Short mmCIF file of C-alpha atoms in Angstrom, two decimals:
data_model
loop_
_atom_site.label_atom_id
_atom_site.label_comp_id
_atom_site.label_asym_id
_atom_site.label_seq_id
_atom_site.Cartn_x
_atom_site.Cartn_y
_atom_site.Cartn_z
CA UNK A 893 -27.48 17.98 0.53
CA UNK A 894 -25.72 18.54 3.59
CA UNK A 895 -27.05 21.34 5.35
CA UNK A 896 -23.73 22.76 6.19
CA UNK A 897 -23.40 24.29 2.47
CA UNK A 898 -25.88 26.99 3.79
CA UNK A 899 -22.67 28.19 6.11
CA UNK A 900 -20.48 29.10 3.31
CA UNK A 901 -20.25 32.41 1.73
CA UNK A 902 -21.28 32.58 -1.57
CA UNK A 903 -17.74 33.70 -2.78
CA UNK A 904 -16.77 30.42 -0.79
CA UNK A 905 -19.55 28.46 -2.68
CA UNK A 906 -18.58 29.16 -6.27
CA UNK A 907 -15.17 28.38 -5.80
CA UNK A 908 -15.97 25.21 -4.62
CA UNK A 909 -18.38 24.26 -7.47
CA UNK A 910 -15.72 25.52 -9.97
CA UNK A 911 -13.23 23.15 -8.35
CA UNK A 912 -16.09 20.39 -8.61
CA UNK A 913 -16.86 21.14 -11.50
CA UNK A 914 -13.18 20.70 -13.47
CA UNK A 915 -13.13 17.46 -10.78
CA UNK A 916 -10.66 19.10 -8.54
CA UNK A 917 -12.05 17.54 -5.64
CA UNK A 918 -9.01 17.55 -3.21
CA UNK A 919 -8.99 21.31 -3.67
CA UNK A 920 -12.83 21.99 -3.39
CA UNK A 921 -12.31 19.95 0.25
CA UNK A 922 -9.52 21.71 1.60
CA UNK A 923 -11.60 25.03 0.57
CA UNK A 924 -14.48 23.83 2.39
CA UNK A 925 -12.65 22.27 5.44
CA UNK A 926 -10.64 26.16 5.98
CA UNK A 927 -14.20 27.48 5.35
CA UNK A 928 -16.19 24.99 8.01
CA UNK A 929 -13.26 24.12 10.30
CA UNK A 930 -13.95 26.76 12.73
CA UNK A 931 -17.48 25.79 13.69
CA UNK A 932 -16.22 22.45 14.56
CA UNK A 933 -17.03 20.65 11.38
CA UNK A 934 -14.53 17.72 10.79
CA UNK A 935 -13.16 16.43 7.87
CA UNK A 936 -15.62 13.74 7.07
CA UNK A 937 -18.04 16.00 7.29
CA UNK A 938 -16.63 18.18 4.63
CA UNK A 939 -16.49 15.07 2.40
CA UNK A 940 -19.69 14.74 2.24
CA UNK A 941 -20.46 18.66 1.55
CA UNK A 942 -18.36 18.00 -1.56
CA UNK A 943 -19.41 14.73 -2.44
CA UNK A 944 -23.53 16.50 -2.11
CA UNK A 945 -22.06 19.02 -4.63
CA UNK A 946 -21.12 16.42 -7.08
CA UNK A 947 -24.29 14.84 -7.15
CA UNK A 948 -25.83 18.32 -7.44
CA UNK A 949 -24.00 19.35 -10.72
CA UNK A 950 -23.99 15.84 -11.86
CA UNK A 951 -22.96 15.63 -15.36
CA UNK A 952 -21.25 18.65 -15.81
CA UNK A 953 -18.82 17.84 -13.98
CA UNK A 954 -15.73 17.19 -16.35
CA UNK A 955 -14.19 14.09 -14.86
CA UNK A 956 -10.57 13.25 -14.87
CA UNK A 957 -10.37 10.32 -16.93
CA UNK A 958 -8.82 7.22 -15.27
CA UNK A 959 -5.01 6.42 -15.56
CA UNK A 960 -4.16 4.68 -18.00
CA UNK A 961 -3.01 0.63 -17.71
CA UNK A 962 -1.82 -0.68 -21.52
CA UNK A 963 1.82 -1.61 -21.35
CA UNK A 964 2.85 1.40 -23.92
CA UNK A 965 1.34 4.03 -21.55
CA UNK A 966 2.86 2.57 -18.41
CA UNK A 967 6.42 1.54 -20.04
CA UNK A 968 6.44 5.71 -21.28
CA UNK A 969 6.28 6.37 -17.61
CA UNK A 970 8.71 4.23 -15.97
CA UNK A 971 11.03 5.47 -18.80
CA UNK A 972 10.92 8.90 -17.72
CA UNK A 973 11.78 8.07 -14.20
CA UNK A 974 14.82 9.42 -12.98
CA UNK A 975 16.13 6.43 -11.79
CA UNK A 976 16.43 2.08 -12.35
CA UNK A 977 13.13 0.12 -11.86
CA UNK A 978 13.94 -2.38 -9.68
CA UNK A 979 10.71 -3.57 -9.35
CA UNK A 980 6.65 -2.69 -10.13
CA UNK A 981 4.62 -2.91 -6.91
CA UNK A 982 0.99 -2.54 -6.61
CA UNK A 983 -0.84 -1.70 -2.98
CA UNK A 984 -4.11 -1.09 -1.70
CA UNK A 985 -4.90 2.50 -0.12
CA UNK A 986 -8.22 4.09 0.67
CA UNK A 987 -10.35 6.96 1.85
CA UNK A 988 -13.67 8.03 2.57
CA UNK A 989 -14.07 9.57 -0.72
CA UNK A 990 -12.79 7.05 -2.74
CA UNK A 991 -13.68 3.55 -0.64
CA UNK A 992 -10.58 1.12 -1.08
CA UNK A 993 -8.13 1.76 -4.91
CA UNK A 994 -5.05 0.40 -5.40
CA UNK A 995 -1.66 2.28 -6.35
CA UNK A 996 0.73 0.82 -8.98
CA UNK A 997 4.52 2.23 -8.64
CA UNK A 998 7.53 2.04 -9.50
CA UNK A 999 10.04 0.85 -6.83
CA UNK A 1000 13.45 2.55 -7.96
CA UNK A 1001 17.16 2.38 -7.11
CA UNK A 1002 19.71 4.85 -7.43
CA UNK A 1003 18.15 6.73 -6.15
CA UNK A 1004 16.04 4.58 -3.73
CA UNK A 1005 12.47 5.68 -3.65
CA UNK A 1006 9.52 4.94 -5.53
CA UNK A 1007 6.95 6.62 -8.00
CA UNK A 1008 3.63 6.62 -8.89
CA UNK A 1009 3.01 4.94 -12.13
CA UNK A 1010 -1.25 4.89 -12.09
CA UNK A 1011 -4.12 4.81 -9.47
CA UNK A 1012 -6.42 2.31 -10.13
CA UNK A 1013 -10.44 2.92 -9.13
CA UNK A 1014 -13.37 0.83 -9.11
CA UNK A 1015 -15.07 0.73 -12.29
CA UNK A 1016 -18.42 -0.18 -12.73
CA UNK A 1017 -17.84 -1.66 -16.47
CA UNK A 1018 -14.67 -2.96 -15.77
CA UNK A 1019 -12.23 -5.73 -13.39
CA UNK A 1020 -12.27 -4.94 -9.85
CA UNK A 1021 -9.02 -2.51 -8.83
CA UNK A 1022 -6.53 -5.38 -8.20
CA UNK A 1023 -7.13 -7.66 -10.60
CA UNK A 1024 -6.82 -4.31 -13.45
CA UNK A 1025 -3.76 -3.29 -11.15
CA UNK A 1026 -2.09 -7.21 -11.21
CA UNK A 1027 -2.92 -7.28 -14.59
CA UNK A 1028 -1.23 -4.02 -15.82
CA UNK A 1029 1.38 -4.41 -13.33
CA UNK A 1030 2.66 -8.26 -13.78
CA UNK A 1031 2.59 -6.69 -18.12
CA UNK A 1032 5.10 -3.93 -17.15
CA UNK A 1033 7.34 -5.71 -14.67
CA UNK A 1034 7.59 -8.73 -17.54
CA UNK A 1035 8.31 -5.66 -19.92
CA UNK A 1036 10.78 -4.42 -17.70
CA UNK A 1037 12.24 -7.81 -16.50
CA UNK A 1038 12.16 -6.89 -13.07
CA UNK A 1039 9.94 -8.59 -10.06
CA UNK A 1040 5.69 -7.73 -9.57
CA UNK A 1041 4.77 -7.56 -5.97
CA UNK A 1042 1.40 -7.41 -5.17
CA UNK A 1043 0.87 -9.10 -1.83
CA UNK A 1044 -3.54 -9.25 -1.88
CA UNK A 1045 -4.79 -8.48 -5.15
CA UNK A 1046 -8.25 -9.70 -4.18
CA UNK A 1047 -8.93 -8.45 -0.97
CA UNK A 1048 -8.14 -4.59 0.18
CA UNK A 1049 -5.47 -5.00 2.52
CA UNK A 1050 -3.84 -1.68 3.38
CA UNK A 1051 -0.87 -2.77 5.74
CA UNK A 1052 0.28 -5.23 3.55
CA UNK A 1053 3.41 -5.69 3.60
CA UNK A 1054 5.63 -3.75 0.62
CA UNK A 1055 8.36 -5.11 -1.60
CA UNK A 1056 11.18 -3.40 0.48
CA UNK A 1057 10.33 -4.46 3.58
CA UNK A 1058 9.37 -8.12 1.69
CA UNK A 1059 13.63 -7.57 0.18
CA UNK A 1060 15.11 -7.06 3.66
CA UNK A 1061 13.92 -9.82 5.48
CA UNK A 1062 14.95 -12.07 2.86
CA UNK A 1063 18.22 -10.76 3.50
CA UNK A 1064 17.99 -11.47 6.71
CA UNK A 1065 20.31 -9.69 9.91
#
């Protein structure tokens, strides 16, 4: 256990184990980072203080089930977007919480933007991230009849580049 939990209130400290415990972890961090920032302790430090408090309530914690990948699930989703799919893109992002995951969207026109479709985590009884992610993803943009892009589905590779970027150089000047 990091020894910085002994700093918090207590007030402080059962807020952050309710937040732990209904796996709100974002939430239990930024309560111990306003908590811990002003003696100097930085943000990876405050990671860990959450990440000692999981361990410590263990299996009560109520963890947020993964998203989900079938084709049904992720065609619901992209039908409730507010705008045309113009492609399904999958990307590797990371942090010190979560090590490397990779992020399947939608990339949409009219409007132009994009939108989050599912995370996918490591899972120690199932495919590593990007193969799950190419998998779902290359399902839903066949579905959809629109292009997969997904430029290193085996190795974490977080600058990558994206489909749009990938669109206007093909297009050229």
């Amino acid at each position: 256990m990091s020894g910085w939990w002994a700093y918090l209130e207590e007030r402080t400290c059962r807020e952050v184990d309710a937040d732990v415990l209904r796996d709100r972890r974002l939430s239990a961090v930024r309560t111990v980072w306003e908590a811990l920032r002003p003696l100097g302790v930085g943000l990876h430090e405050v990671e860990r203080v959450v990440h000692a408090r999981y361990e410590a309530l263990g299996d009560r914690v109520q963890r947020t089930p993964p998203d989900p990948l079938d084709l049904p699930s992720l065609a619901v989703r992209a039908a409730a977007l507010p705008g045309r799919v113009a492609a399904v893109e999958a990307f590797w992002d990371g942090d010190t919480v979560h090590d490397w995951f990779v992020l399947l969207v939608a990339v949409l026109d009219a409007p132009e933007g994009e939108s989050h479709l599912a995370t996918v985590h490591h899972q120690p009884d199932g495919s590593p991230p990007g193969v799950a992610a190419a998998k779902a993803g290359r399902a839903l943009a066949s579905h959809l009849g629109v292009p997969f892009h997904f430029v290193s589905p085996d190795v974490p590779d977080d600058e990558a580049p994206r489909w749009r970027t990938v669109q206007r150089l093909a297009e050229g000047p």
